[in-house]
Coordinates of C-alpha atoms in Angstrom, one line a residue:
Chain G
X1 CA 117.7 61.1 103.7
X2 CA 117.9 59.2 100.7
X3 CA 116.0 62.5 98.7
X4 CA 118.9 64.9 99.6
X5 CA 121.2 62.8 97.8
X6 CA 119.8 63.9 94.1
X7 CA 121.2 67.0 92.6
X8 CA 117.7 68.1 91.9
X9 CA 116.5 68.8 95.4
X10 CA 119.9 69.6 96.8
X11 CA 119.5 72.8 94.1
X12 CA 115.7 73.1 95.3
X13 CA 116.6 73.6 98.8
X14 CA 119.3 75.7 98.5
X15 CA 117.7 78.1 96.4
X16 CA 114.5 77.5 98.4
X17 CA 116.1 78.3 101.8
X18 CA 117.7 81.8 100.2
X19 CA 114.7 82.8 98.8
X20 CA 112.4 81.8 101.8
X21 CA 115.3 83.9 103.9
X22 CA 114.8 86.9 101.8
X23 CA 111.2 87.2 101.2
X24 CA 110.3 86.5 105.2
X25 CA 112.9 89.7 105.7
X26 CA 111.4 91.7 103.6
X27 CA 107.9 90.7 104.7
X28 CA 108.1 91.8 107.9
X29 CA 108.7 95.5 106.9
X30 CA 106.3 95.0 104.0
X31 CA 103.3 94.4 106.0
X32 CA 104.4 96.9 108.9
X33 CA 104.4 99.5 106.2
X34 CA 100.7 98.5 105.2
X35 CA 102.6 97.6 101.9
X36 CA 101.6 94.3 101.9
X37 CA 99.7 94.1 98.7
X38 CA 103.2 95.5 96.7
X39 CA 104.3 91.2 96.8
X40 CA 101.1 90.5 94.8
X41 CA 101.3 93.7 92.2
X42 CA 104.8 93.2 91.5
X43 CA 104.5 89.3 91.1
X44 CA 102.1 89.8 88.6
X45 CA 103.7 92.5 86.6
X46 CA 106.4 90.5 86.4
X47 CA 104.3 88.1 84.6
X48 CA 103.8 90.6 81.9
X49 CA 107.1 91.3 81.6
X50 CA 108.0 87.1 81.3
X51 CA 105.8 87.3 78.3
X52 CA 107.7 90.2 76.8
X53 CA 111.0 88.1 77.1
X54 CA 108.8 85.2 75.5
X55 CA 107.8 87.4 72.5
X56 CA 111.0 89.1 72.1
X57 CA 113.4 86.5 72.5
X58 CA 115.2 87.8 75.4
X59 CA 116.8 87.3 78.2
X60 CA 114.0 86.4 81.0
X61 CA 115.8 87.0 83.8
X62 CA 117.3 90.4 83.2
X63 CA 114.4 91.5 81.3
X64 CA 112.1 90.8 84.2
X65 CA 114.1 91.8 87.0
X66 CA 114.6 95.7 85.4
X67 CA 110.6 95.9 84.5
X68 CA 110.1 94.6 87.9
X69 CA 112.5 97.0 89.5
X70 CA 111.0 100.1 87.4
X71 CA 107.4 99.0 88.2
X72 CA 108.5 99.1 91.8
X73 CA 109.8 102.2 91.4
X74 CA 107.0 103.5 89.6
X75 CA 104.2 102.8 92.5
X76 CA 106.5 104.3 95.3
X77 CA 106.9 107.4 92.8
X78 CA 102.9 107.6 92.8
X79 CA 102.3 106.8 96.3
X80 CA 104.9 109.1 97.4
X81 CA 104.0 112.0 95.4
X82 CA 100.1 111.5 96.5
X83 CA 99.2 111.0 93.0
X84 CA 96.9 107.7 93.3
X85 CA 96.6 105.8 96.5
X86 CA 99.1 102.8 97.4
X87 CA 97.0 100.2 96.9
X88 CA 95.1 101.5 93.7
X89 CA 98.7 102.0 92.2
X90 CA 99.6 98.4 93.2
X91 CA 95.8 96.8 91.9
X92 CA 96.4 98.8 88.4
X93 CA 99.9 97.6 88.3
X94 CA 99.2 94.1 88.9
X95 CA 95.9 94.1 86.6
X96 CA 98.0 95.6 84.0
X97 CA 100.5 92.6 84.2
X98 CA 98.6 90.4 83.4
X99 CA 96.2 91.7 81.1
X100 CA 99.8 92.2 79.0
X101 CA 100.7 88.4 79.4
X102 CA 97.4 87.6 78.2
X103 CA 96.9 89.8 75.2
X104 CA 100.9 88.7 74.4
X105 CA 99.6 84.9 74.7
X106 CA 96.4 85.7 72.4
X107 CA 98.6 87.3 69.5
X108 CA 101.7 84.6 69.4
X109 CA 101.7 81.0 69.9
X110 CA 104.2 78.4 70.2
X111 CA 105.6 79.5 73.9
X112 CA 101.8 79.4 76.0
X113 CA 103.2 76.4 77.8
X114 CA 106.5 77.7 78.7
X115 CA 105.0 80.8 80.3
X116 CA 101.8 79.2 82.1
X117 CA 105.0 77.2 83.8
X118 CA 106.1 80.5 85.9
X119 CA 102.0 80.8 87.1
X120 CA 102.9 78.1 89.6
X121 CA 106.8 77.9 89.2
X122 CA 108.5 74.8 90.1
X123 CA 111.2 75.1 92.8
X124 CA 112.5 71.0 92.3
X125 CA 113.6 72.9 88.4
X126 CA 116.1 75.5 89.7
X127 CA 118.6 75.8 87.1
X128 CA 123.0 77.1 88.3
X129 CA 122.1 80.7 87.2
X130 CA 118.9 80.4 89.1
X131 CA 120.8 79.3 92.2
X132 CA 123.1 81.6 91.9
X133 CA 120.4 84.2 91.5
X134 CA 118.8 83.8 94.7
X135 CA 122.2 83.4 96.6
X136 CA 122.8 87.2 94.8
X137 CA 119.4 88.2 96.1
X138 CA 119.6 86.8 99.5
X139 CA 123.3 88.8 99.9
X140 CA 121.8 91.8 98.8
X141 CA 118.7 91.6 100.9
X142 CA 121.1 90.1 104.0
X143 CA 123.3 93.6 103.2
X144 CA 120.7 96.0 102.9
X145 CA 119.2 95.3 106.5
X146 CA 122.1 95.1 108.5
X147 CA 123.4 98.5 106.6
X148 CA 120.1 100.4 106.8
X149 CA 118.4 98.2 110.5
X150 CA 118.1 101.3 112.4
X151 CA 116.8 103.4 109.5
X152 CA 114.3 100.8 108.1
X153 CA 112.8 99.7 112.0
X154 CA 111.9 103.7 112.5
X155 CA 110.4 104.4 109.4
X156 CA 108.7 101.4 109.4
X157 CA 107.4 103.0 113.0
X158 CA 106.9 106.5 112.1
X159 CA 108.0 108.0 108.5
X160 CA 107.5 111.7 109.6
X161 CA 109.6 110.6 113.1
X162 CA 112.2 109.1 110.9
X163 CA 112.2 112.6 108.8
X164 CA 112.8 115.1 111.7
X165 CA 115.7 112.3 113.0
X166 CA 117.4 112.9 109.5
X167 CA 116.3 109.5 107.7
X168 CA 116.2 110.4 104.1
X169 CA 112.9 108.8 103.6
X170 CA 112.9 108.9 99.7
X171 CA 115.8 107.1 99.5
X172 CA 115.1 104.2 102.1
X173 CA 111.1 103.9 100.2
X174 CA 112.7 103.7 96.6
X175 CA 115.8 101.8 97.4
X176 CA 113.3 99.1 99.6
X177 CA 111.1 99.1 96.7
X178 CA 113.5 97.9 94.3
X179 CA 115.1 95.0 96.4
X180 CA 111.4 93.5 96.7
X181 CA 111.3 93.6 93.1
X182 CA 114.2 91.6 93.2
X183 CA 113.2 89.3 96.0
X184 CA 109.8 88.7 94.4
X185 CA 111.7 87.9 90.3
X186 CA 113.4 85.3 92.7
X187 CA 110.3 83.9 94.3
X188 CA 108.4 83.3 90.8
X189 CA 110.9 80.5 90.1
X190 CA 109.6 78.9 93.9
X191 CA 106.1 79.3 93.9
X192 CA 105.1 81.0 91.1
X193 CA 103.5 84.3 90.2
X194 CA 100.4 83.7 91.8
X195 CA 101.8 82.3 94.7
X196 CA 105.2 85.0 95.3
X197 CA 103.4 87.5 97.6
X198 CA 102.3 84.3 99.9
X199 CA 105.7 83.5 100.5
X200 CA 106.3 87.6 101.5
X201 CA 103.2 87.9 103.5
X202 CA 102.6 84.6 105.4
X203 CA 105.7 83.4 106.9
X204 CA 106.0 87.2 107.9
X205 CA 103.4 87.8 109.7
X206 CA 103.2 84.2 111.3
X207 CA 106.8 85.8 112.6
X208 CA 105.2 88.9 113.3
X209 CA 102.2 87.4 115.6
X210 CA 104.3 85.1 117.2
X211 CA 107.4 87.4 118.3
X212 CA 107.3 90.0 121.3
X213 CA 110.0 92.2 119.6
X214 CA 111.2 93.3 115.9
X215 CA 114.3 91.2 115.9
X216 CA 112.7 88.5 116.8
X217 CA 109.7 89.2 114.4
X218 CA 112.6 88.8 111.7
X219 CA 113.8 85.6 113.5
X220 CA 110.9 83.7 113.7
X221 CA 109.7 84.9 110.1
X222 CA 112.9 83.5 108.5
X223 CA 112.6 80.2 110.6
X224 CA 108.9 79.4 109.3
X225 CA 109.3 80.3 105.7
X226 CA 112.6 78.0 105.5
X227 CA 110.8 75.5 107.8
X228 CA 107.8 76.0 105.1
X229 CA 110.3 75.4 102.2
X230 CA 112.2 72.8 103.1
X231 CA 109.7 70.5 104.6
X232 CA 107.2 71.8 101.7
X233 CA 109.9 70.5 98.7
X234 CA 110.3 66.6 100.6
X235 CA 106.6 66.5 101.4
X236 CA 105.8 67.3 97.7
X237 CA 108.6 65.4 96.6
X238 CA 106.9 62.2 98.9
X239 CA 103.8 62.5 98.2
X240 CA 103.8 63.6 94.0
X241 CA 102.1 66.8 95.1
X242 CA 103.2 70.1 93.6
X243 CA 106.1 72.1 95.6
X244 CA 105.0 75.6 95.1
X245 CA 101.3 74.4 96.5
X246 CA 102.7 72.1 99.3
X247 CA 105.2 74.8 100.3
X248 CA 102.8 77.7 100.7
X249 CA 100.2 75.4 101.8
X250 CA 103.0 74.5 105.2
X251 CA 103.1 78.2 106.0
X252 CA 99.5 78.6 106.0
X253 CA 99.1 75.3 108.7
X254 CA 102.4 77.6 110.3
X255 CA 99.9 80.7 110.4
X256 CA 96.6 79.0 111.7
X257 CA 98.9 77.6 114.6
X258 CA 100.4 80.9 115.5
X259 CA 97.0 82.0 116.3
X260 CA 96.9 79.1 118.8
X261 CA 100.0 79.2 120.1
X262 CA 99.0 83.3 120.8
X263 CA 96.1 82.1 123.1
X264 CA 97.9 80.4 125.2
X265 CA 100.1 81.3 127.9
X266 CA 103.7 81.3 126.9
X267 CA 105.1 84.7 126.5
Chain M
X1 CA 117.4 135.0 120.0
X2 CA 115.0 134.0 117.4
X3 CA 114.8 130.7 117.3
X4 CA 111.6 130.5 114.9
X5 CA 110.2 132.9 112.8
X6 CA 107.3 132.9 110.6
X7 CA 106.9 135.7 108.1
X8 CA 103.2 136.3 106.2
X9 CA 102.7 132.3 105.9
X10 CA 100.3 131.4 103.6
X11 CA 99.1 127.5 102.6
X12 CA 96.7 125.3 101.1
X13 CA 96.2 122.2 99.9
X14 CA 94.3 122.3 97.2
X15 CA 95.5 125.5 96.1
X16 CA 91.9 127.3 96.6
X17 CA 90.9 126.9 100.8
X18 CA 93.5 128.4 103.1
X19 CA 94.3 126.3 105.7
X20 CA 96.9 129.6 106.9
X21 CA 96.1 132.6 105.9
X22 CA 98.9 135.6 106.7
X23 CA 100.6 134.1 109.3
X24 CA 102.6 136.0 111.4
X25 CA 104.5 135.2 115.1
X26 CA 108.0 134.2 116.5
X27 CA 109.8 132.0 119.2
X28 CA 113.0 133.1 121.3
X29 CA 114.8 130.8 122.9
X30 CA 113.5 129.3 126.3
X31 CA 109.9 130.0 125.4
X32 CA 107.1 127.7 126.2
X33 CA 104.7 128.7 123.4
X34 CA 101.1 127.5 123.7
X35 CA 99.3 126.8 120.5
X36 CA 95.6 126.7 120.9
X37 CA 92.5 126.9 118.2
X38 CA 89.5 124.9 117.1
X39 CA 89.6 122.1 115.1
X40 CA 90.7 122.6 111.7
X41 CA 92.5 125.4 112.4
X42 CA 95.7 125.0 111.1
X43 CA 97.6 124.2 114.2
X44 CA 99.0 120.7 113.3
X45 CA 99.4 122.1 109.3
X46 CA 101.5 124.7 110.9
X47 CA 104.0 122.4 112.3
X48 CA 103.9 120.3 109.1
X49 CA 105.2 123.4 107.3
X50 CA 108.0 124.4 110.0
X51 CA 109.0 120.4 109.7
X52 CA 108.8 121.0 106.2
X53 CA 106.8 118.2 105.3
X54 CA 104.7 120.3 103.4
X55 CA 106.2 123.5 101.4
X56 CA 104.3 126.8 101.6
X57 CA 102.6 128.6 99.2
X58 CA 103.8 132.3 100.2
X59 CA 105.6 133.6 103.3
X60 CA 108.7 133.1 104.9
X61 CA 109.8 130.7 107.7
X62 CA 113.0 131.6 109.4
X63 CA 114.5 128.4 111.7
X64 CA 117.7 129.4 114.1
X65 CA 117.7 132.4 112.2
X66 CA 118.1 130.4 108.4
X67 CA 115.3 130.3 105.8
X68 CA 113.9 127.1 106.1
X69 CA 115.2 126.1 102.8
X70 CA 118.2 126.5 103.7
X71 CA 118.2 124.4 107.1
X72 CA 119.8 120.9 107.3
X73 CA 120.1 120.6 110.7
X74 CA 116.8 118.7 111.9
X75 CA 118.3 117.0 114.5
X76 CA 118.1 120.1 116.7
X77 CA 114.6 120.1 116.7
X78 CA 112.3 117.0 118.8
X79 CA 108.9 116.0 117.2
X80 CA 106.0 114.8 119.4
X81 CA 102.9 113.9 116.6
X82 CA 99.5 114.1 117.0
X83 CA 99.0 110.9 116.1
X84 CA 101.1 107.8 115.4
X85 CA 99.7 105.8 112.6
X86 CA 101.4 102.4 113.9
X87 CA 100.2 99.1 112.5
X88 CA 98.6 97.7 115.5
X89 CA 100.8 94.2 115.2
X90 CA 103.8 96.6 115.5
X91 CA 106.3 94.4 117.7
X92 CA 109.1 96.8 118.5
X93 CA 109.9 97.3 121.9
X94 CA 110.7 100.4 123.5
X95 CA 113.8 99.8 123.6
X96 CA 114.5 98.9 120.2
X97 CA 113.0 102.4 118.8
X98 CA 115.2 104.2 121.5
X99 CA 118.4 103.0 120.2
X100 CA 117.5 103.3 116.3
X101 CA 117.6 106.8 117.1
X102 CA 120.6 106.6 119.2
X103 CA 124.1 107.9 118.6
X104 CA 125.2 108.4 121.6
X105 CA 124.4 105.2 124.1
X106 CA 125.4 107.1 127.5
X107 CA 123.1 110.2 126.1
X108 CA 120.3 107.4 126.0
X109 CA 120.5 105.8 129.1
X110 CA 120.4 108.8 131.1
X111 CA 117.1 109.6 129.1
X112 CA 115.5 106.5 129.9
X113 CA 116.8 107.8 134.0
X114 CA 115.3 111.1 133.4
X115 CA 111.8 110.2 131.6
X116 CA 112.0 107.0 134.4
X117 CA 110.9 104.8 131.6
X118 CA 113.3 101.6 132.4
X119 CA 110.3 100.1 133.6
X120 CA 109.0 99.8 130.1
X121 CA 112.0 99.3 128.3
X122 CA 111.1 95.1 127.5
X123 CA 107.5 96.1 126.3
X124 CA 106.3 96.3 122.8
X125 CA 104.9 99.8 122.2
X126 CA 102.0 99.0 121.0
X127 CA 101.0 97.8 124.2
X128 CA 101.9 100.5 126.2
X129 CA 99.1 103.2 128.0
X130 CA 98.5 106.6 126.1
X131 CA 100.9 108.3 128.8
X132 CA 103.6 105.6 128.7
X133 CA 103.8 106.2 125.0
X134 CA 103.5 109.6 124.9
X135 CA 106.4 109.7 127.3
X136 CA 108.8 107.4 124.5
X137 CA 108.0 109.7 122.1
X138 CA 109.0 112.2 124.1
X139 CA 112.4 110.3 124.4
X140 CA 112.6 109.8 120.9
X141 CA 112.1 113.2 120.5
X142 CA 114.5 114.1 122.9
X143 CA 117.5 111.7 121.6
X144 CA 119.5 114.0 119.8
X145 CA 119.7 116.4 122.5
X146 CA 117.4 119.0 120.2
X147 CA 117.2 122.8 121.2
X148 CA 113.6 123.0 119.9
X149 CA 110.7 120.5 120.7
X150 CA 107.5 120.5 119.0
X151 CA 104.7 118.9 120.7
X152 CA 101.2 118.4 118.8
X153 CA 98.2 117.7 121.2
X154 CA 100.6 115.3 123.5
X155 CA 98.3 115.7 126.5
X156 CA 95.1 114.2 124.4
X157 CA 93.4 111.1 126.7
X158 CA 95.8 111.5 129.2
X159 CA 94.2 111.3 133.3
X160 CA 95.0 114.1 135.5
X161 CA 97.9 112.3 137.2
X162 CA 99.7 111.2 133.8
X163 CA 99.1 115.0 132.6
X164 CA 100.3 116.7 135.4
X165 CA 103.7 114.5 135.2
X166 CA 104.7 115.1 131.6
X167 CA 103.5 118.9 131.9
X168 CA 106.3 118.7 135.2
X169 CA 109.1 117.1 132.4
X170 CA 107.8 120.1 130.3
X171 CA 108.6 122.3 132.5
X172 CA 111.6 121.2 134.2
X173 CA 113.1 120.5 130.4
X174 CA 111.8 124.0 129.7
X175 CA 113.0 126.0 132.9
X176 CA 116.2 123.2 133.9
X177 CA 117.2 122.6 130.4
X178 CA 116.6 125.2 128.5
X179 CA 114.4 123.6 125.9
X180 CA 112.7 126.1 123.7
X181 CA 108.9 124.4 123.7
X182 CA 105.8 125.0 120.9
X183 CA 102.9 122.7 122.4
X184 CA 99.3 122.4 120.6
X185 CA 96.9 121.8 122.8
X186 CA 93.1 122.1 123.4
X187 CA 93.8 121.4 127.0
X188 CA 93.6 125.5 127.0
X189 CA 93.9 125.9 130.7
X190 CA 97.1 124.1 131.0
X191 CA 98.4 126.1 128.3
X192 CA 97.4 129.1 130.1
X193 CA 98.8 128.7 133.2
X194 CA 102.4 127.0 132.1
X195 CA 103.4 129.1 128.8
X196 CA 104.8 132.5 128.1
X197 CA 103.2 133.1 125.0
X198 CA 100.4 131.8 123.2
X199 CA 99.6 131.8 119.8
X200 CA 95.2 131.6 119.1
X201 CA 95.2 130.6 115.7
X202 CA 92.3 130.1 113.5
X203 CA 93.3 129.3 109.9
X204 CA 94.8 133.5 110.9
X205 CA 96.3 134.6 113.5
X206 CA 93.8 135.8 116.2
X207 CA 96.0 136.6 119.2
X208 CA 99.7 136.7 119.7
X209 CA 101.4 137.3 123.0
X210 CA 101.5 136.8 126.9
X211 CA 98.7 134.6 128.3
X212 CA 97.5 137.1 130.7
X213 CA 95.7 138.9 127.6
X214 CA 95.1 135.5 125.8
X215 CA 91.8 134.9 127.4
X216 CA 89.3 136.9 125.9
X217 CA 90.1 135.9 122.1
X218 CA 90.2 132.2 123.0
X219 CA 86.4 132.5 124.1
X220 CA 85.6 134.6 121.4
X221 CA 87.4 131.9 119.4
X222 CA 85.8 129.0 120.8
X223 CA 82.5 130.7 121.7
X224 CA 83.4 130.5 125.4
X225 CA 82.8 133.7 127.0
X226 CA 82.8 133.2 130.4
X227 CA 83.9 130.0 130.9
X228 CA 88.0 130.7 131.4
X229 CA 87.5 132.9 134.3
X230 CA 90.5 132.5 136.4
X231 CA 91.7 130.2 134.0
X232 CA 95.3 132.1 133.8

């Protein structure tokens, strides 16, 4: 108990809890949608937009959140319109990220360390404006679902259903798009880039194996990823391990025992 | 009245192999249209097109009598697809799709009384037999209380006893509640014996009319001369 008395990790699991709330949301619908793979593009291409900021001079957070958003918008544009397939667009987009961050760190020196430091973020380093961030993202993601449930659950079942029930598809794809863009700029300062989409997948679909309806899909995701977060930040805090490792490494140990718990008789 | 008509439709997509060539027919209200044809003939492209999920390249497609680019008001027509491309870890239950597609809660419940689905109403869908989920997507379809239902190959894998009841719902929504039905099938005896037209389509329209004179251009169709003897 003594740990939750410093500022630090008061911050850490605040943020962490708001962040783990709004990426299992999102996750659930994410992998439903076969769309799994977006968590990882759009992590990375946010990488190549931190480097921008870097090289620029400019504001990281808003700069990454509206290349993030337009990336996102950008792969539901070319999935939608049949122009490449999903996941291609997402594996060019997340390629393209990072081979941007890379080339930007092989032409300018002098910021190298700063921007390896959101590879495996740190969540223990959350600064006001990044709290305050998440707590926008997590009332934004909290909004959209209870505005759009009904919508989101049947076209997450059947898109041409939704159509024919007067669901304008389009809008739900590109508005959902955008608030994972947003979810995921929010997740980088957790876990990381490379790390971002495990906080979207795992805790979902540990929720998803585990839960014999869709509420309760979203339940149980929400519970494990700020079970993960929470017990992830005082383990690594404990034991001098790193959060964003510890934290995804907790929801992994939460997956494996879902498949047990599956086997046995308790539904 | 005219509740769908399709004037000279013509599609493809790829812009070069027509998929509909010259398409030509019409539904009145109350009719049980059959739609029969091989594989690959355009039946479920057809239905794409009057849903417009897909835009045509030429022709005309008239929907309670307004062009179909016109038409907003989807919710009068019910959708049964072919086939539901549903993650397999999919954990709604039934009874979580029926009332995302609800307005009306006393409209729902006596659905679920009519289809005699409360049974299933707890169970995910996903685990559900092909006839118990092809009767919730007929409830799905039927939630907005629409005048038109479109029904793509709903009888696929279904056992006689599972067939014969939703052909019975069919009927009685057809006859009882005057639910104008189109119904792909390549259960072609069925069709036969319960519609009162049927449309034999093969990428062109091959026969249009009563089932009575259907027969003999669904064998030559299907290279079945013979076999539908007393079929009708």
């Amino acid at each position: 108990m003594e740990l939750l008395s410093y500022d630090f990790i008061q911050r850490g699991l605040l943020a962490g809890i708001l962040i783990a709330v709004s990426t299992a949301l999102i996750g659930v619908f994410l992998i439903l949608k076969r769309f799994a793979f977006l968590g990882a593009g759009l992590s990375h291409a946010a990488f190549g937009s931190i480097a921008i900021s870097f090289l620029i001079n400019a504001d990281i957070h808003l700069t990454t959140v509206i290349f993030t958003v337009l990336i996102a918008n950008l792969i539901e544009f070319l999935t939608q319109t049949r122009k490449v397939p999903g996941d291609t667009a997402i594996a060019v987009i997340f390629s393209s990220g990072m081979a941007l961050a890379v080339i930007i760190l092989g032409i300018a020196k002098g910021f190298g360390e700063n921007l390896f430091s959101y590879l495996f973020g740190n969540i223990l380093m959350v600064s006001k404006e990044e709290l305050l961030y998440s707590f926008f993202v997590f009332l934004l993601t909290i909004s959209f679902l209870l505005i759009f449930y009904k919508k989101l659950l049947i076209t997450t079942f059947s898109e041409e259903i939704a159509r024919v029930k007067g669901v304008n598809i389009s809008f739900i794809n590109y508005a959902f798009v955008s608030l994972t863009a947003v979810v995921i700029v929010a997740s980088i300062k957790a876990v990381g880039v490379i790390l971002a989409s495990s906080m979207v997948v795992i805790p979902a679909m540990t929720g998803i194996l585990l839960a014999n309806s869709f509420l309760m899909s979203l339940v149980y995701s929400c519970l494990i990823s700020v079970f993960s977060v929470i017990s992830g930040i005082l383990v690594s805090f404990k034991y001098d391990l790193p959060p964003s490792g510890t934290i995804v490494g907790i929801s992994i140990l939460a997956f494996i025992l879902s498949f047990v718990l599956r086997k046995l008789p308790l539904k | 009245m005219r509740i769908v008509e399709v004037n000279n439709l013509n599609f493809s997509y790829d812009g070069r192999y027509k998929v509909l060539e010259n398409v030509s027919f019409f539904v009145e209200e109350g009719d049980f249209l059959g739609i029969v044809g091989p594989n690959g003939a355009g039946k479920s492209t057809l239905f794409k097109l009057l849903l417009r999920f897909l835009k045509p390249q030429s022709g005309e497609i008239l929907i309670f009598g307004k062009r179909i680019e016109e038409f907003r008001d989807w919710k009068s027509i019910g959708y049964v697809p072919q086939r539901l491309s549903v993650e397999h870890t999919f954990p709604g239950k039934v009874k979580e799709l029926l009332f995302s597609v609800s307005h009306d809660k006393r409209e729902t419940e006596y659905l679920i009384e009519y289809l005699k689905i409360g049974n299933i109403l707890e169970k995910q869908f996903t685990k559900l037999s092909g006839g118990q989920q092809q009767k919730v997507l007929l409830a799905i379809a039927l939630s907005s209380n629409p005048k038109l239902i479109l029904l793509d190959e709903p009888t696929t894998g279904l056992d006689i006893h599972t067939l014969n009841h939703l052909i019975n719902i069919l009927l009685d929504l057809n006859s009882n509640h005057r639910k104008t039905i189109m119904m792909i099938s390549h259960d072609i005896g069925t069709l036969l014996k319960y519609s009162n037209k049927i449309l034999c389509l093969n990428r062109k329209v091959c026969y249009f009319g009563n089932p009575t004179g259907a027969i003999e251009f669904i064998e030559e169709v299907f290279g079945l001369r013979g076999i539908l003897d007393g079929a009708s």
